[in-house]
């Protein structure tokens, strides 16, 4: 696909469709760095032809563009979404009553009945009653163009709304690496400041650092090594989950092609529930030795490695390996 011809973006979707029966969707790419050095997360659906049908239409949409230099004004009905936020697929996942649908980005690639990724994320956050846990490699509410940078409030504003207006507990787990934009720390400080002296406003942020000692490696070291990263891209609440292909960065959603999956489950007490499993994955990482908080008095710079300090949690789980994809 010539994404440059459409909107100067990239094809970033990561999903598999196997024998019109099985689906994988997650953060992993098909390269040795992703499969050998990165901490990825994905979900597998076995024997789920209904979801396959919907995901196949996204694949067919990509295929329809491979010889074209522009997006058509109207899409073929064969590319319309089968399920969306208004009409979710009803199914049993791990013996748990569930609802699911897939979303797409950018808006340019969303034909009729296809939910936009941002709207899918909104639906998950809006339905949260108790907590929202978010794990991404990068968090930066900025949109870059060839001429300027602009504030991209879509997800940042939704988090503020959940914190202040609905008193939903928010936890952000962001990867820390050599490409972390220093503005990330400014936006995180702004988010934390909004909870000052507001009752029941709870925001906590940690940075997941698998390889701190390599963050400011020499040029020779950089040429021969690649940092190990937590590249998870998901969100879990007390009743739903979103697993996608993007970090929470403006340009990803506005320019790149990606796919997301939303799962709603009412009974999250079931240990085999996807929501319960995903919450366990988040808490394993959150309380691990690799998750650190940022000292608020320190400004990020290379020599100080952004001055990350170990968290003061009573329980620490030392684990850097990704969790196995779930069987459904």
PDB file of C-alpha atoms in Angstrom:
ATOM      1  CA  UNK A   1       0.000   0.000   0.000  1.00  0.00           C
ATOM      2  CA  UNK A   2       1.272   3.427  -0.947  1.00  0.00           C
ATOM      3  CA  UNK A   3       0.272   5.133   2.304  1.00  0.00           C
ATOM      4  CA  UNK A   4       2.238   8.243   1.355  1.00  0.00           C
ATOM      5  CA  UNK A   5      -0.234   8.862  -1.467  1.00  0.00           C
ATOM      6  CA  UNK A   6      -3.202   8.787   0.906  1.00  0.00           C
ATOM      7  CA  UNK A   7      -2.140  10.782   3.972  1.00  0.00           C
ATOM      8  CA  UNK A   8       1.640  10.434   4.510  1.00  0.00           C
ATOM      9  CA  UNK A   9       1.111   7.626   7.017  1.00  0.00           C
ATOM     10  CA  UNK A  10       2.235   4.021   7.457  1.00  0.00           C
ATOM     11  CA  UNK A  11       0.538   0.634   7.402  1.00  0.00           C
ATOM     12  CA  UNK A  12       0.809  -0.402  11.045  1.00  0.00           C
ATOM     13  CA  UNK A  13      -1.931  -3.025  11.365  1.00  0.00           C
ATOM     14  CA  UNK A  14      -0.817  -6.261  13.037  1.00  0.00           C
ATOM     15  CA  UNK A  15      -3.263  -9.106  12.713  1.00  0.00           C
ATOM     16  CA  UNK A  16      -3.467 -12.620  11.282  1.00  0.00           C
ATOM     17  CA  UNK A  17      -6.416 -14.473   9.762  1.00  0.00           C
ATOM     18  CA  UNK A  18      -5.948 -18.243   9.532  1.00  0.00           C
ATOM     19  CA  UNK A  19      -8.192 -20.632   7.549  1.00  0.00           C
ATOM     20  CA  UNK A  20     -11.173 -18.282   7.903  1.00  0.00           C
ATOM     21  CA  UNK A  21     -11.489 -19.540  11.488  1.00  0.00           C
ATOM     22  CA  UNK A  22      -8.796 -18.126  13.733  1.00  0.00           C
ATOM     23  CA  UNK A  23      -7.558 -14.595  14.464  1.00  0.00           C
ATOM     24  CA  UNK A  24      -4.526 -13.041  16.115  1.00  0.00           C
ATOM     25  CA  UNK A  25      -4.433  -9.331  16.834  1.00  0.00           C
ATOM     26  CA  UNK A  26      -1.902  -7.451  18.946  1.00  0.00           C
ATOM     27  CA  UNK A  27       1.261  -5.394  19.068  1.00  0.00           C
ATOM     28  CA  UNK A  28       3.754  -7.819  17.521  1.00  0.00           C
ATOM     29  CA  UNK A  29       5.249  -7.317  14.076  1.00  0.00           C
ATOM     30  CA  UNK A  30       6.823 -10.060  11.967  1.00  0.00           C
ATOM     31  CA  UNK A  31      10.481  -9.270  12.556  1.00  0.00           C
ATOM     32  CA  UNK A  32      13.209 -10.650  14.788  1.00  0.00           C
ATOM     33  CA  UNK A  33      13.314  -7.578  17.010  1.00  0.00           C
ATOM     34  CA  UNK A  34       9.621  -7.786  17.780  1.00  0.00           C
ATOM     35  CA  UNK A  35       9.599 -11.547  18.348  1.00  0.00           C
ATOM     36  CA  UNK A  36      13.017 -11.807  19.986  1.00  0.00           C
ATOM     37  CA  UNK A  37      13.697  -8.632  21.953  1.00  0.00           C
ATOM     38  CA  UNK A  38      10.376  -6.905  22.535  1.00  0.00           C
ATOM     39  CA  UNK A  39       7.719  -7.518  25.153  1.00  0.00           C
ATOM     40  CA  UNK A  40       4.541  -7.822  23.088  1.00  0.00           C
ATOM     41  CA  UNK A  41       0.919  -8.648  23.850  1.00  0.00           C
ATOM     42  CA  UNK A  42      -1.799 -10.110  21.669  1.00  0.00           C
ATOM     43  CA  UNK A  43      -4.982 -12.145  21.752  1.00  0.00           C
ATOM     44  CA  UNK A  44      -5.902 -15.266  19.784  1.00  0.00           C
ATOM     45  CA  UNK A  45      -9.459 -16.261  18.889  1.00  0.00           C
ATOM     46  CA  UNK A  46      -9.937 -19.877  17.877  1.00  0.00           C
ATOM     47  CA  UNK A  47     -12.971 -20.989  15.848  1.00  0.00           C
ATOM     48  CA  UNK A  48     -14.565 -17.547  15.605  1.00  0.00           C
ATOM     49  CA  UNK A  49     -15.682 -17.216  11.982  1.00  0.00           C
ATOM     50  CA  UNK A  50     -17.957 -14.222  12.724  1.00  0.00           C
ATOM     51  CA  UNK A  51     -15.070 -12.067  13.917  1.00  0.00           C
ATOM     52  CA  UNK A  52     -12.932 -13.382  11.066  1.00  0.00           C
ATOM     53  CA  UNK A  53     -15.536 -12.160   8.572  1.00  0.00           C
ATOM     54  CA  UNK A  54     -15.336  -8.627   9.933  1.00  0.00           C
ATOM     55  CA  UNK A  55     -11.539  -8.563  10.075  1.00  0.00           C
ATOM     56  CA  UNK A  56     -11.359  -9.970   6.546  1.00  0.00           C
ATOM     57  CA  UNK A  57     -13.209  -6.897   5.323  1.00  0.00           C
ATOM     58  CA  UNK A  58     -10.475  -4.676   6.737  1.00  0.00           C
ATOM     59  CA  UNK A  59      -7.880  -6.842   4.998  1.00  0.00           C
ATOM     60  CA  UNK A  60      -9.909  -6.617   1.787  1.00  0.00           C
ATOM     61  CA  UNK A  61     -10.045  -2.831   2.146  1.00  0.00           C
ATOM     62  CA  UNK A  62      -6.244  -2.717   2.288  1.00  0.00           C
ATOM     63  CA  UNK A  63      -6.025  -5.043  -0.722  1.00  0.00           C
ATOM     64  CA  UNK A  64      -8.405  -2.837  -2.711  1.00  0.00           C
ATOM     65  CA  UNK A  65      -5.987   0.082  -2.324  1.00  0.00           C
ATOM     66  CA  UNK A  66      -2.761  -1.629  -3.335  1.00  0.00           C
ATOM     67  CA  UNK A  67      -2.817  -0.372  -6.934  1.00  0.00           C
ATOM     68  CA  UNK A  68      -4.532   2.967  -6.282  1.00  0.00           C
ATOM     69  CA  UNK A  69      -3.055   6.390  -5.688  1.00  0.00           C
ATOM     70  CA  UNK A  70      -6.062   7.759  -3.814  1.00  0.00           C
ATOM     71  CA  UNK A  71      -8.881   6.587  -1.564  1.00  0.00           C
ATOM     72  CA  UNK A  72     -12.226   6.164  -3.393  1.00  0.00           C
ATOM     73  CA  UNK A  73     -15.022   8.609  -2.651  1.00  0.00           C
ATOM     74  CA  UNK A  74     -17.366   5.736  -1.795  1.00  0.00           C
ATOM     75  CA  UNK A  75     -16.488   2.254  -0.562  1.00  0.00           C
ATOM     76  CA  UNK A  76     -17.920  -0.977  -1.895  1.00  0.00           C
ATOM     77  CA  UNK A  77     -20.631  -2.485   0.317  1.00  0.00           C
ATOM     78  CA  UNK A  78     -18.464  -5.580   0.585  1.00  0.00           C
ATOM     79  CA  UNK A  79     -16.070  -3.501   2.707  1.00  0.00           C
ATOM     80  CA  UNK A  80     -18.702  -2.177   5.150  1.00  0.00           C
ATOM     81  CA  UNK A  81     -18.247  -3.151   8.778  1.00  0.00           C
ATOM     82  CA  UNK A  82     -20.253  -6.121  10.050  1.00  0.00           C
ATOM     83  CA  UNK A  83     -20.069  -5.142  13.747  1.00  0.00           C
ATOM     84  CA  UNK A  84     -19.387  -1.831  15.437  1.00  0.00           C
ATOM     85  CA  UNK A  85     -19.914  -0.029  18.731  1.00  0.00           C
ATOM     86  CA  UNK A  86     -23.677   0.109  18.132  1.00  0.00           C
ATOM     87  CA  UNK A  87     -24.016  -3.484  16.900  1.00  0.00           C
ATOM     88  CA  UNK A  88     -21.569  -5.733  18.740  1.00  0.00           C
ATOM     89  CA  UNK A  89     -20.899  -9.397  18.108  1.00  0.00           C
ATOM     90  CA  UNK A  90     -22.465 -11.543  20.871  1.00  0.00           C
ATOM     91  CA  UNK A  91     -20.310 -14.570  21.720  1.00  0.00           C
ATOM     92  CA  UNK A  92     -18.817 -16.786  24.425  1.00  0.00           C
ATOM     93  CA  UNK A  93     -15.121 -16.223  25.167  1.00  0.00           C
ATOM     94  CA  UNK A  94     -13.513 -18.667  27.585  1.00  0.00           C
ATOM     95  CA  UNK A  95     -16.957 -19.650  28.849  1.00  0.00           C
ATOM     96  CA  UNK A  96     -17.776 -16.010  29.549  1.00  0.00           C
ATOM     97  CA  UNK A  97     -20.618 -14.098  27.923  1.00  0.00           C
ATOM     98  CA  UNK A  98     -18.999 -11.368  25.827  1.00  0.00           C
ATOM     99  CA  UNK A  99     -19.429  -8.722  23.184  1.00  0.00           C
ATOM    100  CA  UNK A 100     -16.773  -7.751  20.651  1.00  0.00           C
ATOM    101  CA  UNK A 101     -16.075  -5.642  17.577  1.00  0.00           C
ATOM    102  CA  UNK A 102     -13.073  -4.428  15.600  1.00  0.00           C
ATOM    103  CA  UNK A 103     -12.241  -0.800  14.845  1.00  0.00           C
ATOM    104  CA  UNK A 104     -10.028   0.873  12.276  1.00  0.00           C
ATOM    105  CA  UNK A 105      -7.810   3.903  11.640  1.00  0.00           C
ATOM    106  CA  UNK A 106      -7.418   6.408  10.157  1.00  0.00           C
ATOM    107  CA  UNK A 107     -10.888   7.900   9.710  1.00  0.00           C
ATOM    108  CA  UNK A 108     -10.175   7.924   5.993  1.00  0.00           C
ATOM    109  CA  UNK A 109     -10.237   4.095   6.057  1.00  0.00           C
ATOM    110  CA  UNK A 110     -13.537   3.730   7.903  1.00  0.00           C
ATOM    111  CA  UNK A 111     -16.400   2.854   5.550  1.00  0.00           C
ATOM    112  CA  UNK A 112     -20.011   2.630   6.677  1.00  0.00           C
ATOM    113  CA  UNK A 113     -20.637   0.663   9.911  1.00  0.00           C
ATOM    114  CA  UNK A 114     -16.953   0.636  10.829  1.00  0.00           C
ATOM    115  CA  UNK A 115     -16.006   2.185  14.191  1.00  0.00           C
ATOM    116  CA  UNK A 116     -13.073   4.581  14.269  1.00  0.00           C
ATOM    117  CA  UNK A 117     -10.352   3.560  16.762  1.00  0.00           C
ATOM    118  CA  UNK A 118     -10.799   6.753  18.799  1.00  0.00           C
ATOM    119  CA  UNK A 119     -14.539   6.149  19.122  1.00  0.00           C
ATOM    120  CA  UNK A 120     -13.838   2.564  20.207  1.00  0.00           C
ATOM    121  CA  UNK A 121     -11.457   3.782  22.924  1.00  0.00           C
ATOM    122  CA  UNK A 122     -14.017   6.378  24.020  1.00  0.00           C
ATOM    123  CA  UNK A 123     -16.656   3.671  24.420  1.00  0.00           C
ATOM    124  CA  UNK A 124     -14.363   1.631  26.684  1.00  0.00           C
ATOM    125  CA  UNK A 125     -13.408   4.598  28.894  1.00  0.00           C
ATOM    126  CA  UNK A 126     -16.983   5.896  29.079  1.00  0.00           C
ATOM    127  CA  UNK A 127     -18.247   2.503  30.296  1.00  0.00           C
ATOM    128  CA  UNK A 128     -15.619   2.261  33.051  1.00  0.00           C
ATOM    129  CA  UNK A 129     -17.058   2.529  36.556  1.00  0.00           C
ATOM    130  CA  UNK A 130     -14.004   1.946  38.749  1.00  0.00           C
ATOM    131  CA  UNK A 131     -10.691   1.999  36.915  1.00  0.00           C
ATOM    132  CA  UNK A 132      -8.896   2.444  33.595  1.00  0.00           C
ATOM    133  CA  UNK A 133      -5.485   0.801  33.185  1.00  0.00           C
ATOM    134  CA  UNK A 134      -3.497   1.828  30.098  1.00  0.00           C
ATOM    135  CA  UNK A 135      -0.235   0.263  28.882  1.00  0.00           C
ATOM    136  CA  UNK A 136       1.508   1.803  25.863  1.00  0.00           C
ATOM    137  CA  UNK A 137       5.047   2.262  24.617  1.00  0.00           C
ATOM    138  CA  UNK A 138       4.651   6.002  23.979  1.00  0.00           C
ATOM    139  CA  UNK A 139       2.178   8.577  25.262  1.00  0.00           C
ATOM    140  CA  UNK A 140       2.262  11.932  23.476  1.00  0.00           C
ATOM    141  CA  UNK A 141      -0.886  13.970  22.692  1.00  0.00           C
ATOM    142  CA  UNK A 142       0.848  15.790  19.854  1.00  0.00           C
ATOM    143  CA  UNK A 143       0.204  15.707  16.112  1.00  0.00           C
ATOM    144  CA  UNK A 144       3.144  16.487  13.848  1.00  0.00           C
ATOM    145  CA  UNK A 145       2.880  17.855  10.330  1.00  0.00           C
ATOM    146  CA  UNK A 146       5.597  18.965   7.956  1.00  0.00           C
ATOM    147  CA  UNK A 147       5.218  22.551   9.175  1.00  0.00           C
ATOM    148  CA  UNK A 148       4.116  22.482  12.827  1.00  0.00           C
ATOM    149  CA  UNK A 149       3.231  20.536  15.959  1.00  0.00           C
ATOM    150  CA  UNK A 150      -0.260  20.840  17.393  1.00  0.00           C
ATOM    151  CA  UNK A 151      -1.891  19.623  20.592  1.00  0.00           C
ATOM    152  CA  UNK A 152      -3.990  16.508  19.970  1.00  0.00           C
ATOM    153  CA  UNK A 153      -6.511  16.404  22.846  1.00  0.00           C
ATOM    154  CA  UNK A 154      -8.617  13.399  21.831  1.00  0.00           C
ATOM    155  CA  UNK A 155      -7.291  10.803  24.305  1.00  0.00           C
ATOM    156  CA  UNK A 156      -5.645  13.177  26.786  1.00  0.00           C
ATOM    157  CA  UNK A 157      -8.931  15.036  27.196  1.00  0.00           C
ATOM    158  CA  UNK A 158     -10.915  11.815  27.652  1.00  0.00           C
ATOM    159  CA  UNK A 159      -8.595  10.764  30.490  1.00  0.00           C
ATOM    160  CA  UNK A 160      -9.084  14.143  32.189  1.00  0.00           C
ATOM    161  CA  UNK A 161     -12.838  13.782  31.843  1.00  0.00           C
ATOM    162  CA  UNK A 162     -12.789  10.339  33.474  1.00  0.00           C
ATOM    163  CA  UNK A 163     -10.590  11.597  36.315  1.00  0.00           C
ATOM    164  CA  UNK A 164     -12.380  14.825  37.169  1.00  0.00           C
ATOM    165  CA  UNK A 165     -16.000  14.285  36.175  1.00  0.00           C
ATOM    166  CA  UNK A 166     -16.463  10.605  37.016  1.00  0.00           C
ATOM    167  CA  UNK A 167     -13.736   9.900  39.615  1.00  0.00           C
ATOM    168  CA  UNK A 168     -12.448   6.882  37.693  1.00  0.00           C
ATOM    169  CA  UNK A 169      -9.069   5.615  38.886  1.00  0.00           C
ATOM    170  CA  UNK A 170      -6.493   5.845  36.065  1.00  0.00           C
ATOM    171  CA  UNK A 171      -3.143   4.061  35.855  1.00  0.00           C
ATOM    172  CA  UNK A 172      -0.721   4.783  33.005  1.00  0.00           C
ATOM    173  CA  UNK A 173       2.189   2.424  32.284  1.00  0.00           C
ATOM    174  CA  UNK A 174       4.496   3.953  29.660  1.00  0.00           C
ATOM    175  CA  UNK A 175       7.717   2.517  28.267  1.00  0.00           C
ATOM    176  CA  UNK A 176      10.911   4.403  28.966  1.00  0.00           C
ATOM    177  CA  UNK A 177      13.563   4.291  26.237  1.00  0.00           C
ATOM    178  CA  UNK A 178      16.005   6.444  24.312  1.00  0.00           C
ATOM    179  CA  UNK A 179      13.287   7.671  21.939  1.00  0.00           C
ATOM    180  CA  UNK A 180      10.917   8.825  24.700  1.00  0.00           C
ATOM    181  CA  UNK A 181       9.953  12.404  23.830  1.00  0.00           C
ATOM    182  CA  UNK A 182      10.765  14.793  26.736  1.00  0.00           C
ATOM    183  CA  UNK A 183       7.349  16.394  26.214  1.00  0.00           C
ATOM    184  CA  UNK A 184       5.836  13.165  27.540  1.00  0.00           C
ATOM    185  CA  UNK A 185       6.913  14.164  31.031  1.00  0.00           C
ATOM    186  CA  UNK A 186       5.325  17.602  30.652  1.00  0.00           C
ATOM    187  CA  UNK A 187       1.989  16.105  29.684  1.00  0.00           C
ATOM    188  CA  UNK A 188       2.160  13.562  32.506  1.00  0.00           C
ATOM    189  CA  UNK A 189       2.890  16.360  34.994  1.00  0.00           C
ATOM    190  CA  UNK A 190      -0.101  18.252  33.620  1.00  0.00           C
ATOM    191  CA  UNK A 191      -2.340  15.211  34.066  1.00  0.00           C
ATOM    192  CA  UNK A 192      -1.157  14.706  37.636  1.00  0.00           C
ATOM    193  CA  UNK A 193      -1.649  18.390  38.432  1.00  0.00           C
ATOM    194  CA  UNK A 194      -5.313  18.259  37.476  1.00  0.00           C
ATOM    195  CA  UNK A 195      -5.977  15.980  40.459  1.00  0.00           C
ATOM    196  CA  UNK A 196      -4.493  18.429  42.949  1.00  0.00           C
ATOM    197  CA  UNK A 197      -6.946  19.037  45.804  1.00  0.00           C
ATOM    198  CA  UNK A 198      -9.767  17.228  43.979  1.00  0.00           C
ATOM    199  CA  UNK A 199     -11.404  14.545  46.079  1.00  0.00           C
ATOM    200  CA  UNK A 200     -11.466  11.022  44.588  1.00  0.00           C
ATOM    201  CA  UNK A 201      -9.241  12.039  41.667  1.00  0.00           C
ATOM    202  CA  UNK A 202      -6.678   9.251  41.327  1.00  0.00           C
ATOM    203  CA  UNK A 203      -3.986   9.219  38.643  1.00  0.00           C
ATOM    204  CA  UNK A 204      -0.731   7.268  38.899  1.00  0.00           C
ATOM    205  CA  UNK A 205       1.942   6.932  36.235  1.00  0.00           C
ATOM    206  CA  UNK A 206       4.891   4.561  35.982  1.00  0.00           C
ATOM    207  CA  UNK A 207       7.591   4.117  33.360  1.00  0.00           C
ATOM    208  CA  UNK A 208       8.514   0.585  32.340  1.00  0.00           C
ATOM    209  CA  UNK A 209      12.273   0.389  31.832  1.00  0.00           C
ATOM    210  CA  UNK A 210      13.656  -2.989  30.754  1.00  0.00           C
ATOM    211  CA  UNK A 211      17.122  -1.754  29.908  1.00  0.00           C
ATOM    212  CA  UNK A 212      17.949   1.457  31.678  1.00  0.00           C
ATOM    213  CA  UNK A 213      21.676   1.013  31.402  1.00  0.00           C
ATOM    214  CA  UNK A 214      21.465   1.164  27.586  1.00  0.00           C
ATOM    215  CA  UNK A 215      19.337   4.326  27.413  1.00  0.00           C
ATOM    216  CA  UNK A 216      22.386   6.515  26.785  1.00  0.00           C
ATOM    217  CA  UNK A 217      24.659   3.993  25.129  1.00  0.00           C
ATOM    218  CA  UNK A 218      27.627   5.076  23.070  1.00  0.00           C
ATOM    219  CA  UNK A 219      27.373   5.301  19.311  1.00  0.00           C
ATOM    220  CA  UNK A 220      29.260   2.023  18.935  1.00  0.00           C
ATOM    221  CA  UNK A 221      26.872   0.281  21.323  1.00  0.00           C
ATOM    222  CA  UNK A 222      23.822   1.634  19.512  1.00  0.00           C
ATOM    223  CA  UNK A 223      25.103   0.271  16.229  1.00  0.00           C
ATOM    224  CA  UNK A 224      25.250  -3.271  17.630  1.00  0.00           C
ATOM    225  CA  UNK A 225      22.349  -3.438  20.021  1.00  0.00           C
ATOM    226  CA  UNK A 226      18.656  -2.758  19.994  1.00  0.00           C
ATOM    227  CA  UNK A 227      16.848  -1.845  23.200  1.00  0.00           C
ATOM    228  CA  UNK A 228      14.474  -4.310  24.772  1.00  0.00           C
ATOM    229  CA  UNK A 229      11.089  -2.622  25.039  1.00  0.00           C
ATOM    230  CA  UNK A 230       7.652  -3.114  26.477  1.00  0.00           C
ATOM    231  CA  UNK A 231       5.617  -2.522  23.312  1.00  0.00           C
ATOM    232  CA  UNK A 232       2.203  -3.408  24.758  1.00  0.00           C
ATOM    233  CA  UNK A 233      -0.677  -1.346  23.371  1.00  0.00           C
ATOM    234  CA  UNK A 234      -3.826  -2.048  25.359  1.00  0.00           C
ATOM    235  CA  UNK A 235      -6.300  -0.736  27.900  1.00  0.00           C
ATOM    236  CA  UNK A 236      -8.373  -2.657  30.431  1.00  0.00           C
ATOM    237  CA  UNK A 237     -11.218  -1.464  32.661  1.00  0.00           C
ATOM    238  CA  UNK A 238     -13.581  -3.128  35.119  1.00  0.00           C
ATOM    239  CA  UNK A 239     -15.779  -4.295  32.248  1.00  0.00           C
ATOM    240  CA  UNK A 240     -13.992  -3.991  28.916  1.00  0.00           C
ATOM    241  CA  UNK A 241     -10.665  -4.099  27.095  1.00  0.00           C
ATOM    242  CA  UNK A 242      -9.152  -2.487  24.022  1.00  0.00           C
ATOM    243  CA  UNK A 243      -6.188  -4.127  22.271  1.00  0.00           C
ATOM    244  CA  UNK A 244      -4.718  -2.171  19.396  1.00  0.00           C
ATOM    245  CA  UNK A 245      -1.770  -1.558  17.112  1.00  0.00           C
ATOM    246  CA  UNK A 246      -1.014   2.038  18.115  1.00  0.00           C
ATOM    247  CA  UNK A 247       0.758   3.907  20.849  1.00  0.00           C
ATOM    248  CA  UNK A 248      -1.245   6.823  22.217  1.00  0.00           C
ATOM    249  CA  UNK A 249       0.406   9.357  19.954  1.00  0.00           C
ATOM    250  CA  UNK A 250      -1.549  11.762  17.757  1.00  0.00           C
ATOM    251  CA  UNK A 251       0.059  10.912  14.432  1.00  0.00           C
ATOM    252  CA  UNK A 252      -0.581   7.208  14.824  1.00  0.00           C
ATOM    253  CA  UNK A 253      -4.360   7.599  14.874  1.00  0.00           C
ATOM    254  CA  UNK A 254      -4.608  10.467  12.397  1.00  0.00           C
ATOM    255  CA  UNK A 255      -2.210   9.176   9.727  1.00  0.00           C
ATOM    256  CA  UNK A 256      -1.387   5.482  10.144  1.00  0.00           C
ATOM    257  CA  UNK A 257      -3.462   2.433   9.247  1.00  0.00           C
ATOM    258  CA  UNK A 258      -4.198   0.268  12.274  1.00  0.00           C
ATOM    259  CA  UNK A 259      -6.806  -2.018  13.775  1.00  0.00           C
ATOM    260  CA  UNK A 260      -8.232  -2.335  17.270  1.00  0.00           C
ATOM    261  CA  UNK A 261     -10.312  -4.906  19.131  1.00  0.00           C
ATOM    262  CA  UNK A 262     -12.872  -4.127  21.853  1.00  0.00           C
ATOM    263  CA  UNK A 263     -14.131  -6.840  24.203  1.00  0.00           C
ATOM    264  CA  UNK A 264     -16.908  -6.275  26.763  1.00  0.00           C
ATOM    265  CA  UNK A 265     -17.560  -8.817  29.508  1.00  0.00           C
ATOM    266  CA  UNK A 266     -20.046  -8.618  32.369  1.00  0.00           C
ATOM    267  CA  UNK A 267     -18.615 -11.389  34.598  1.00  0.00           C
ATOM    268  CA  UNK A 268     -14.969 -10.440  35.100  1.00  0.00           C
ATOM    269  CA  UNK A 269     -14.620 -12.564  38.256  1.00  0.00           C
ATOM    270  CA  UNK A 270     -14.125 -15.668  36.139  1.00  0.00           C
ATOM    271  CA  UNK A 271     -10.383 -16.415  36.180  1.00  0.00           C
ATOM    272  CA  UNK A 272     -10.521 -17.394  32.503  1.00  0.00           C
ATOM    273  CA  UNK A 273     -12.170 -14.118  31.556  1.00  0.00           C
ATOM    274  CA  UNK A 274     -10.065 -12.092  29.117  1.00  0.00           C
ATOM    275  CA  UNK A 275     -10.684  -8.955  31.192  1.00  0.00           C
ATOM    276  CA  UNK A 276      -9.397 -10.719  34.317  1.00  0.00           C
ATOM    277  CA  UNK A 277      -6.346 -12.077  32.487  1.00  0.00           C
ATOM    278  CA  UNK A 278      -5.504  -8.692  31.001  1.00  0.00           C
ATOM    279  CA  UNK A 279      -5.878  -6.983  34.387  1.00  0.00           C
ATOM    280  CA  UNK A 280      -3.496  -9.569  35.853  1.00  0.00           C
ATOM    281  CA  UNK A 281      -0.953  -8.848  33.108  1.00  0.00           C
ATOM    282  CA  UNK A 282      -1.133  -5.120  33.817  1.00  0.00           C
ATOM    283  CA  UNK A 283      -0.760  -5.547  37.574  1.00  0.00           C
ATOM    284  CA  UNK A 284       2.144  -7.978  37.101  1.00  0.00           C
ATOM    285  CA  UNK A 285       3.990  -5.297  35.131  1.00  0.00           C
ATOM    286  CA  UNK A 286       2.833  -2.430  37.365  1.00  0.00           C
ATOM    287  CA  UNK A 287       4.265  -4.064  40.499  1.00  0.00           C
ATOM    288  CA  UNK A 288       7.389  -5.427  38.822  1.00  0.00           C
ATOM    289  CA  UNK A 289      10.919  -4.199  39.426  1.00  0.00           C
ATOM    290  CA  UNK A 290      10.927  -2.675  35.948  1.00  0.00           C
ATOM    291  CA  UNK A 291       8.138  -0.174  36.683  1.00  0.00           C
ATOM    292  CA  UNK A 292       9.429   3.072  38.145  1.00  0.00           C
ATOM    293  CA  UNK A 293       7.965   6.437  39.043  1.00  0.00           C
ATOM    294  CA  UNK A 294       9.375   9.756  37.879  1.00  0.00           C
ATOM    295  CA  UNK A 295      10.866  12.125  40.408  1.00  0.00           C
ATOM    296  CA  UNK A 296       8.770  15.289  39.938  1.00  0.00           C
ATOM    297  CA  UNK A 297      11.677  17.619  40.760  1.00  0.00           C
ATOM    298  CA  UNK A 298      13.943  16.299  38.018  1.00  0.00           C
ATOM    299  CA  UNK A 299      13.925  17.428  34.417  1.00  0.00           C
ATOM    300  CA  UNK A 300      14.630  14.731  31.799  1.00  0.00           C
ATOM    301  CA  UNK A 301      18.088  14.650  30.285  1.00  0.00           C
ATOM    302  CA  UNK A 302      20.367  11.953  28.935  1.00  0.00           C
ATOM    303  CA  UNK A 303      23.000  12.093  31.647  1.00  0.00           C
ATOM    304  CA  UNK A 304      20.471  11.551  34.413  1.00  0.00           C
ATOM    305  CA  UNK A 305      18.442   8.975  32.462  1.00  0.00           C
ATOM    306  CA  UNK A 306      15.348  10.987  33.360  1.00  0.00           C
ATOM    307  CA  UNK A 307      15.991  10.145  37.036  1.00  0.00           C
ATOM    308  CA  UNK A 308      13.618   7.243  37.327  1.00  0.00           C
ATOM    309  CA  UNK A 309      13.336   5.832  40.822  1.00  0.00           C
ATOM    310  CA  UNK A 310      12.091   2.403  41.938  1.00  0.00           C
ATOM    311  CA  UNK A 311       8.494   2.319  43.089  1.00  0.00           C
ATOM    312  CA  UNK A 312       7.741   1.810  46.774  1.00  0.00           C
ATOM    313  CA  UNK A 313       5.274  -1.036  46.272  1.00  0.00           C
ATOM    314  CA  UNK A 314       5.250  -3.741  48.899  1.00  0.00           C
ATOM    315  CA  UNK A 315       4.977  -6.466  46.290  1.00  0.00           C
ATOM    316  CA  UNK A 316       7.394  -6.756  43.387  1.00  0.00           C
ATOM    317  CA  UNK A 317       7.101  -9.308  40.616  1.00  0.00           C
ATOM    318  CA  UNK A 318      10.274  -9.735  38.572  1.00  0.00           C
ATOM    319  CA  UNK A 319       9.002 -10.586  35.107  1.00  0.00           C
ATOM    320  CA  UNK A 320       9.847  -9.167  31.706  1.00  0.00           C
ATOM    321  CA  UNK A 321       8.413 -11.857  29.490  1.00  0.00           C
ATOM    322  CA  UNK A 322       5.188 -11.299  27.582  1.00  0.00           C
ATOM    323  CA  UNK A 323       2.152 -13.340  28.547  1.00  0.00           C
ATOM    324  CA  UNK A 324       1.012 -16.110  26.229  1.00  0.00           C
ATOM    325  CA  UNK A 325      -1.857 -15.138  23.903  1.00  0.00           C
ATOM    326  CA  UNK A 326      -5.218 -16.226  25.248  1.00  0.00           C
ATOM    327  CA  UNK A 327      -7.114 -19.185  23.863  1.00  0.00           C
ATOM    328  CA  UNK A 328     -10.790 -18.591  23.206  1.00  0.00           C
TER     329      UNK A 328
END
